[in-house]
PDB file of C-alpha atoms in Angstrom:
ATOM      1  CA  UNK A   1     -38.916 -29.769  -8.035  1.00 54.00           C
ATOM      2  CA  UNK A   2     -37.600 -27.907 -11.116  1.00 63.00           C
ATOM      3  CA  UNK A   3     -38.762 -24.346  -9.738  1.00 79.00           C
ATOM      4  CA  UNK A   4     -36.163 -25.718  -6.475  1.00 79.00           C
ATOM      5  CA  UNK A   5     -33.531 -26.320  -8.862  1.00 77.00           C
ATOM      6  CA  UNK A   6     -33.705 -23.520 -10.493  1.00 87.00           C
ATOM      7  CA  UNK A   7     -33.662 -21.127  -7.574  1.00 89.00           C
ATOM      8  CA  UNK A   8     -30.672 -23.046  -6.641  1.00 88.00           C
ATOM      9  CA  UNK A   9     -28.985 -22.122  -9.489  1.00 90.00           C
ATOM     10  CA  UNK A  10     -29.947 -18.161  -9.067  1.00 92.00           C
ATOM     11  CA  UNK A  11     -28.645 -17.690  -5.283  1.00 94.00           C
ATOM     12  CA  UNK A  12     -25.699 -19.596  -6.686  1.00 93.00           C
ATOM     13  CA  UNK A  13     -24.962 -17.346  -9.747  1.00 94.00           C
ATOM     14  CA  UNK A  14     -25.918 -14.184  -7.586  1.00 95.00           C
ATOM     15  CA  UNK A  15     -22.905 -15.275  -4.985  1.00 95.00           C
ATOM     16  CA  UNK A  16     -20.427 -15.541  -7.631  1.00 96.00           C
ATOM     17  CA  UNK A  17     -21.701 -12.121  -9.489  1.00 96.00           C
ATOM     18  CA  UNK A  18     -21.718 -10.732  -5.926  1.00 94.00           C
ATOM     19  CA  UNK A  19     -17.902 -12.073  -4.785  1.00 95.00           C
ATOM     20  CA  UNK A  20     -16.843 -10.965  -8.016  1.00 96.00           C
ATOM     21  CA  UNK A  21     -17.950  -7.416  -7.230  1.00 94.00           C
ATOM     22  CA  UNK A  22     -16.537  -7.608  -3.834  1.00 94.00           C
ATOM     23  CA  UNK A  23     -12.863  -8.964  -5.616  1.00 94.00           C
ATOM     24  CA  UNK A  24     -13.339  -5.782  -7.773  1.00 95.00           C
ATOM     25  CA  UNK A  25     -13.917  -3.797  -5.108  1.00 95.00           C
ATOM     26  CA  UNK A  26     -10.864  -4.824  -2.719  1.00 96.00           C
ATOM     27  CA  UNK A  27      -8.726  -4.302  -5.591  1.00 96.00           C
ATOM     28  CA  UNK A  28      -9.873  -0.991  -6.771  1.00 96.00           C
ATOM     29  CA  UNK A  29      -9.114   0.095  -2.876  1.00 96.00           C
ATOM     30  CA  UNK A  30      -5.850  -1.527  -3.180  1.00 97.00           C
ATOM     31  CA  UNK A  31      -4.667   0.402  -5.601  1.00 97.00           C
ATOM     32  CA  UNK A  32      -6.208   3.886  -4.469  1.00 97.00           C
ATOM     33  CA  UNK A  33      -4.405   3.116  -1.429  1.00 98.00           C
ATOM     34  CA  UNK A  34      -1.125   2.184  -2.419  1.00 98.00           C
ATOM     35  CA  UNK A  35      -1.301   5.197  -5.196  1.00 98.00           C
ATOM     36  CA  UNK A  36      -2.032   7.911  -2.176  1.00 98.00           C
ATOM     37  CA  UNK A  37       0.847   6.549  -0.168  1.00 98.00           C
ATOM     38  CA  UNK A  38       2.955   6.394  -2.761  1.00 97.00           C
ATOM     39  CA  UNK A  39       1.937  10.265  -2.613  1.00 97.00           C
ATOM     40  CA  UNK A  40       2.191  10.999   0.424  1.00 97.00           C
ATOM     41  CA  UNK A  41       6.017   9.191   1.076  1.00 96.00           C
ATOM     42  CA  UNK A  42       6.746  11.699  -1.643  1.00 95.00           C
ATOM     43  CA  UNK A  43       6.014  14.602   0.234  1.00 94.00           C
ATOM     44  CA  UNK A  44       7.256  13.312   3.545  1.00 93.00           C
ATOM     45  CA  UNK A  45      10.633  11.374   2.617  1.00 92.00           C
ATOM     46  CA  UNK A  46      13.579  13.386   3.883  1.00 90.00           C
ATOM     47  CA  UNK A  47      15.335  15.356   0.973  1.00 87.00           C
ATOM     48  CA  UNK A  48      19.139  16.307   1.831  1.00 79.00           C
ATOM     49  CA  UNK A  49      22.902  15.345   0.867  1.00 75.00           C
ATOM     50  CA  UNK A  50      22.133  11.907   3.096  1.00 71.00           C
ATOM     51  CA  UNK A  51      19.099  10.890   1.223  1.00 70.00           C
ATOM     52  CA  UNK A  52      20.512  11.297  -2.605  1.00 72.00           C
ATOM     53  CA  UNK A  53      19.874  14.658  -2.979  1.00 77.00           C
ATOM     54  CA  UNK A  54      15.984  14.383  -3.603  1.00 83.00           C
ATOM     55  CA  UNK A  55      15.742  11.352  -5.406  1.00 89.00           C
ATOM     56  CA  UNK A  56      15.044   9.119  -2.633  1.00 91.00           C
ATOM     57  CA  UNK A  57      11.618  11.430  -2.189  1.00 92.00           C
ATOM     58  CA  UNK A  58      11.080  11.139  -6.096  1.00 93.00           C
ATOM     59  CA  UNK A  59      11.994   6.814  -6.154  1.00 94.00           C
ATOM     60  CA  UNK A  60       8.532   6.051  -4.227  1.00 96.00           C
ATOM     61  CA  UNK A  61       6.876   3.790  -6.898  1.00 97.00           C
ATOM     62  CA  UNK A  62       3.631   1.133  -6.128  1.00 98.00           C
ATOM     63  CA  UNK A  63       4.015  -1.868  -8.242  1.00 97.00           C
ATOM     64  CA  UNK A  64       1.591  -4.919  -8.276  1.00 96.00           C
ATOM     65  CA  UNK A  65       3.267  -8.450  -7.317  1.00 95.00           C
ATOM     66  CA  UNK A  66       0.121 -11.333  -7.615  1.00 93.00           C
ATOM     67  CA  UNK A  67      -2.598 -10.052  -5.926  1.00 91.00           C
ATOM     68  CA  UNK A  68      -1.122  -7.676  -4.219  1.00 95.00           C
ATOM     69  CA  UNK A  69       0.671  -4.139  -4.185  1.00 97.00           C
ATOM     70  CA  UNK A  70       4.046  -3.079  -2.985  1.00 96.00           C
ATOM     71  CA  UNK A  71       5.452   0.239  -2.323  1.00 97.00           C
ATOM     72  CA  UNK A  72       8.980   0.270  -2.970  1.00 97.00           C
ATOM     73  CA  UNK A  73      11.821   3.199  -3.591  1.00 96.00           C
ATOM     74  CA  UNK A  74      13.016   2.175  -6.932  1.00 95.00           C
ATOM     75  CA  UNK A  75      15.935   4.939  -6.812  1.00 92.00           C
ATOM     76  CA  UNK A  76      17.564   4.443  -3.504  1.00 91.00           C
ATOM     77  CA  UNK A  77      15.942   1.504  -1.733  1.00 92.00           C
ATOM     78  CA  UNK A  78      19.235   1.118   0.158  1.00 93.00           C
ATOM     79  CA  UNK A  79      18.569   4.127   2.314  1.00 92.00           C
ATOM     80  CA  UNK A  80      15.044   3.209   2.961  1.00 94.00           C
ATOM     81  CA  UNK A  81      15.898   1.114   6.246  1.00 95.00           C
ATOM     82  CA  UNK A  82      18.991   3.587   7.125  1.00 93.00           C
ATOM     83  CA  UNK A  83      16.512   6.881   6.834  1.00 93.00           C
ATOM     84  CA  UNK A  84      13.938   5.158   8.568  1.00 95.00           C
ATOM     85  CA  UNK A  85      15.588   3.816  12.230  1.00 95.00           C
ATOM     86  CA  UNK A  86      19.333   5.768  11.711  1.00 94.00           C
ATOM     87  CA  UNK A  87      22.758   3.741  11.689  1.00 93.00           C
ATOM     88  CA  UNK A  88      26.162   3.790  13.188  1.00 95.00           C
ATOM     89  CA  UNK A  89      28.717   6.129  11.496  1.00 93.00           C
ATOM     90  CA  UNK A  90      32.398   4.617  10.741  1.00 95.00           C
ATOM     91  CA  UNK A  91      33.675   7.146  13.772  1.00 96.00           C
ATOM     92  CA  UNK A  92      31.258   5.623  16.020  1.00 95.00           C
ATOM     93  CA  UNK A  93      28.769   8.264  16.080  1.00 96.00           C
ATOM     94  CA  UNK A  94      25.082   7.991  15.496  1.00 95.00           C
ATOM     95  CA  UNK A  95      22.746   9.463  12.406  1.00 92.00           C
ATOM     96  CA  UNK A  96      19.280  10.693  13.594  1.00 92.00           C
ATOM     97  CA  UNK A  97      15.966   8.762  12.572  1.00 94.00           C
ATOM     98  CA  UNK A  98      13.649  10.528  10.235  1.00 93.00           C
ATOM     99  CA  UNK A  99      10.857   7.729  10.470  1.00 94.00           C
ATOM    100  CA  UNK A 100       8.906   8.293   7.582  1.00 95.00           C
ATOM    101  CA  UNK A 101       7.688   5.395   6.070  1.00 97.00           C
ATOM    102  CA  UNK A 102       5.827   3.627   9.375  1.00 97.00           C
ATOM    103  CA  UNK A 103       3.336   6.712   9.371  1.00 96.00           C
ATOM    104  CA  UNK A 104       2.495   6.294   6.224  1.00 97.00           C
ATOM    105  CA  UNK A 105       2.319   2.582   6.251  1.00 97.00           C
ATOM    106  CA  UNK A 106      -0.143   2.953   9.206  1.00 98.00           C
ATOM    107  CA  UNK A 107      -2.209   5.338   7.699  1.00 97.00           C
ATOM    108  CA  UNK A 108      -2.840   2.993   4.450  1.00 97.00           C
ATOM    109  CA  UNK A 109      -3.997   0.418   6.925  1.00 97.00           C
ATOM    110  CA  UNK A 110      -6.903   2.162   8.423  1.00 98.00           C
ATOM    111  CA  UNK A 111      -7.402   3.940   5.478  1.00 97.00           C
ATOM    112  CA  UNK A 112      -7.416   0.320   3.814  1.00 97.00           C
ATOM    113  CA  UNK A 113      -9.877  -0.913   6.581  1.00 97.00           C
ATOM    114  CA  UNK A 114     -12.254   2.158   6.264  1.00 96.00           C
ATOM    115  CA  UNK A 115     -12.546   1.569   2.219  1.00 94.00           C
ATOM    116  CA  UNK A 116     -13.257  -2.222   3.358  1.00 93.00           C
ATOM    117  CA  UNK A 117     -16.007  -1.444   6.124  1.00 94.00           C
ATOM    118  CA  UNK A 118     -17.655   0.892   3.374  1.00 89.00           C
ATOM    119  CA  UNK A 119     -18.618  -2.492   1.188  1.00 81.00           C
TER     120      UNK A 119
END
């Protein structure tokens, strides 16, 4: 009965030493993830008069809320939606869209997924 007990006890201790490598894992990816978009929004954000003069390409910034990370313009998050889908002008006229962001933001997901499926 002891020799029960005690393999028990070692599947139980080998799930937790596994999950914790797993928790380890996800967050490492996480953070590769967010870092390389964070990268790449840099290279792709539009630079010009409208979008701060190149410091709306320089605010990208990943910063970790809980358990999770967030990429975020620190510099100009205003323009972030305006860039992104275009506004209304006072006169009535329309800016043009330079989607950026949703790209990105779908490339982090499957490259998210692929560092997942790898474990």
């Amino acid at each position: 009965m002891a020799s029960i007990d005690n393999f028990a006890k070692e599947i139980v201790k080998e799930l937790e030493r596994f999950s914790q490598y797993v928790a380890e894992e996800v967050e490492a990816s996480a953070k590769s993830v967010s870092k390389k978009s964070v990268q790449k929004l840099k290279q792709t954000s539009p630079v010009g008069d409208y979008a701060g003069g190149g410091s709306y390409a320089k605010g990208w910034r990943v910063k970790k809320v809980g358990d999770n990370y967030t990429v975020h313009n620190a510099t100009d998050y205003q323009l972030t939606h305006l860039l992104e889908n275009g506004h209304v002008n006072r006169d009535g006229t329309r800016t043009p869209a330079y989607p950026h962001i949703k790209k990105v933001e779908q490339e982090a997901i499957r490259e998210f997924e692929r560092e997942l499926n790898k474990l």
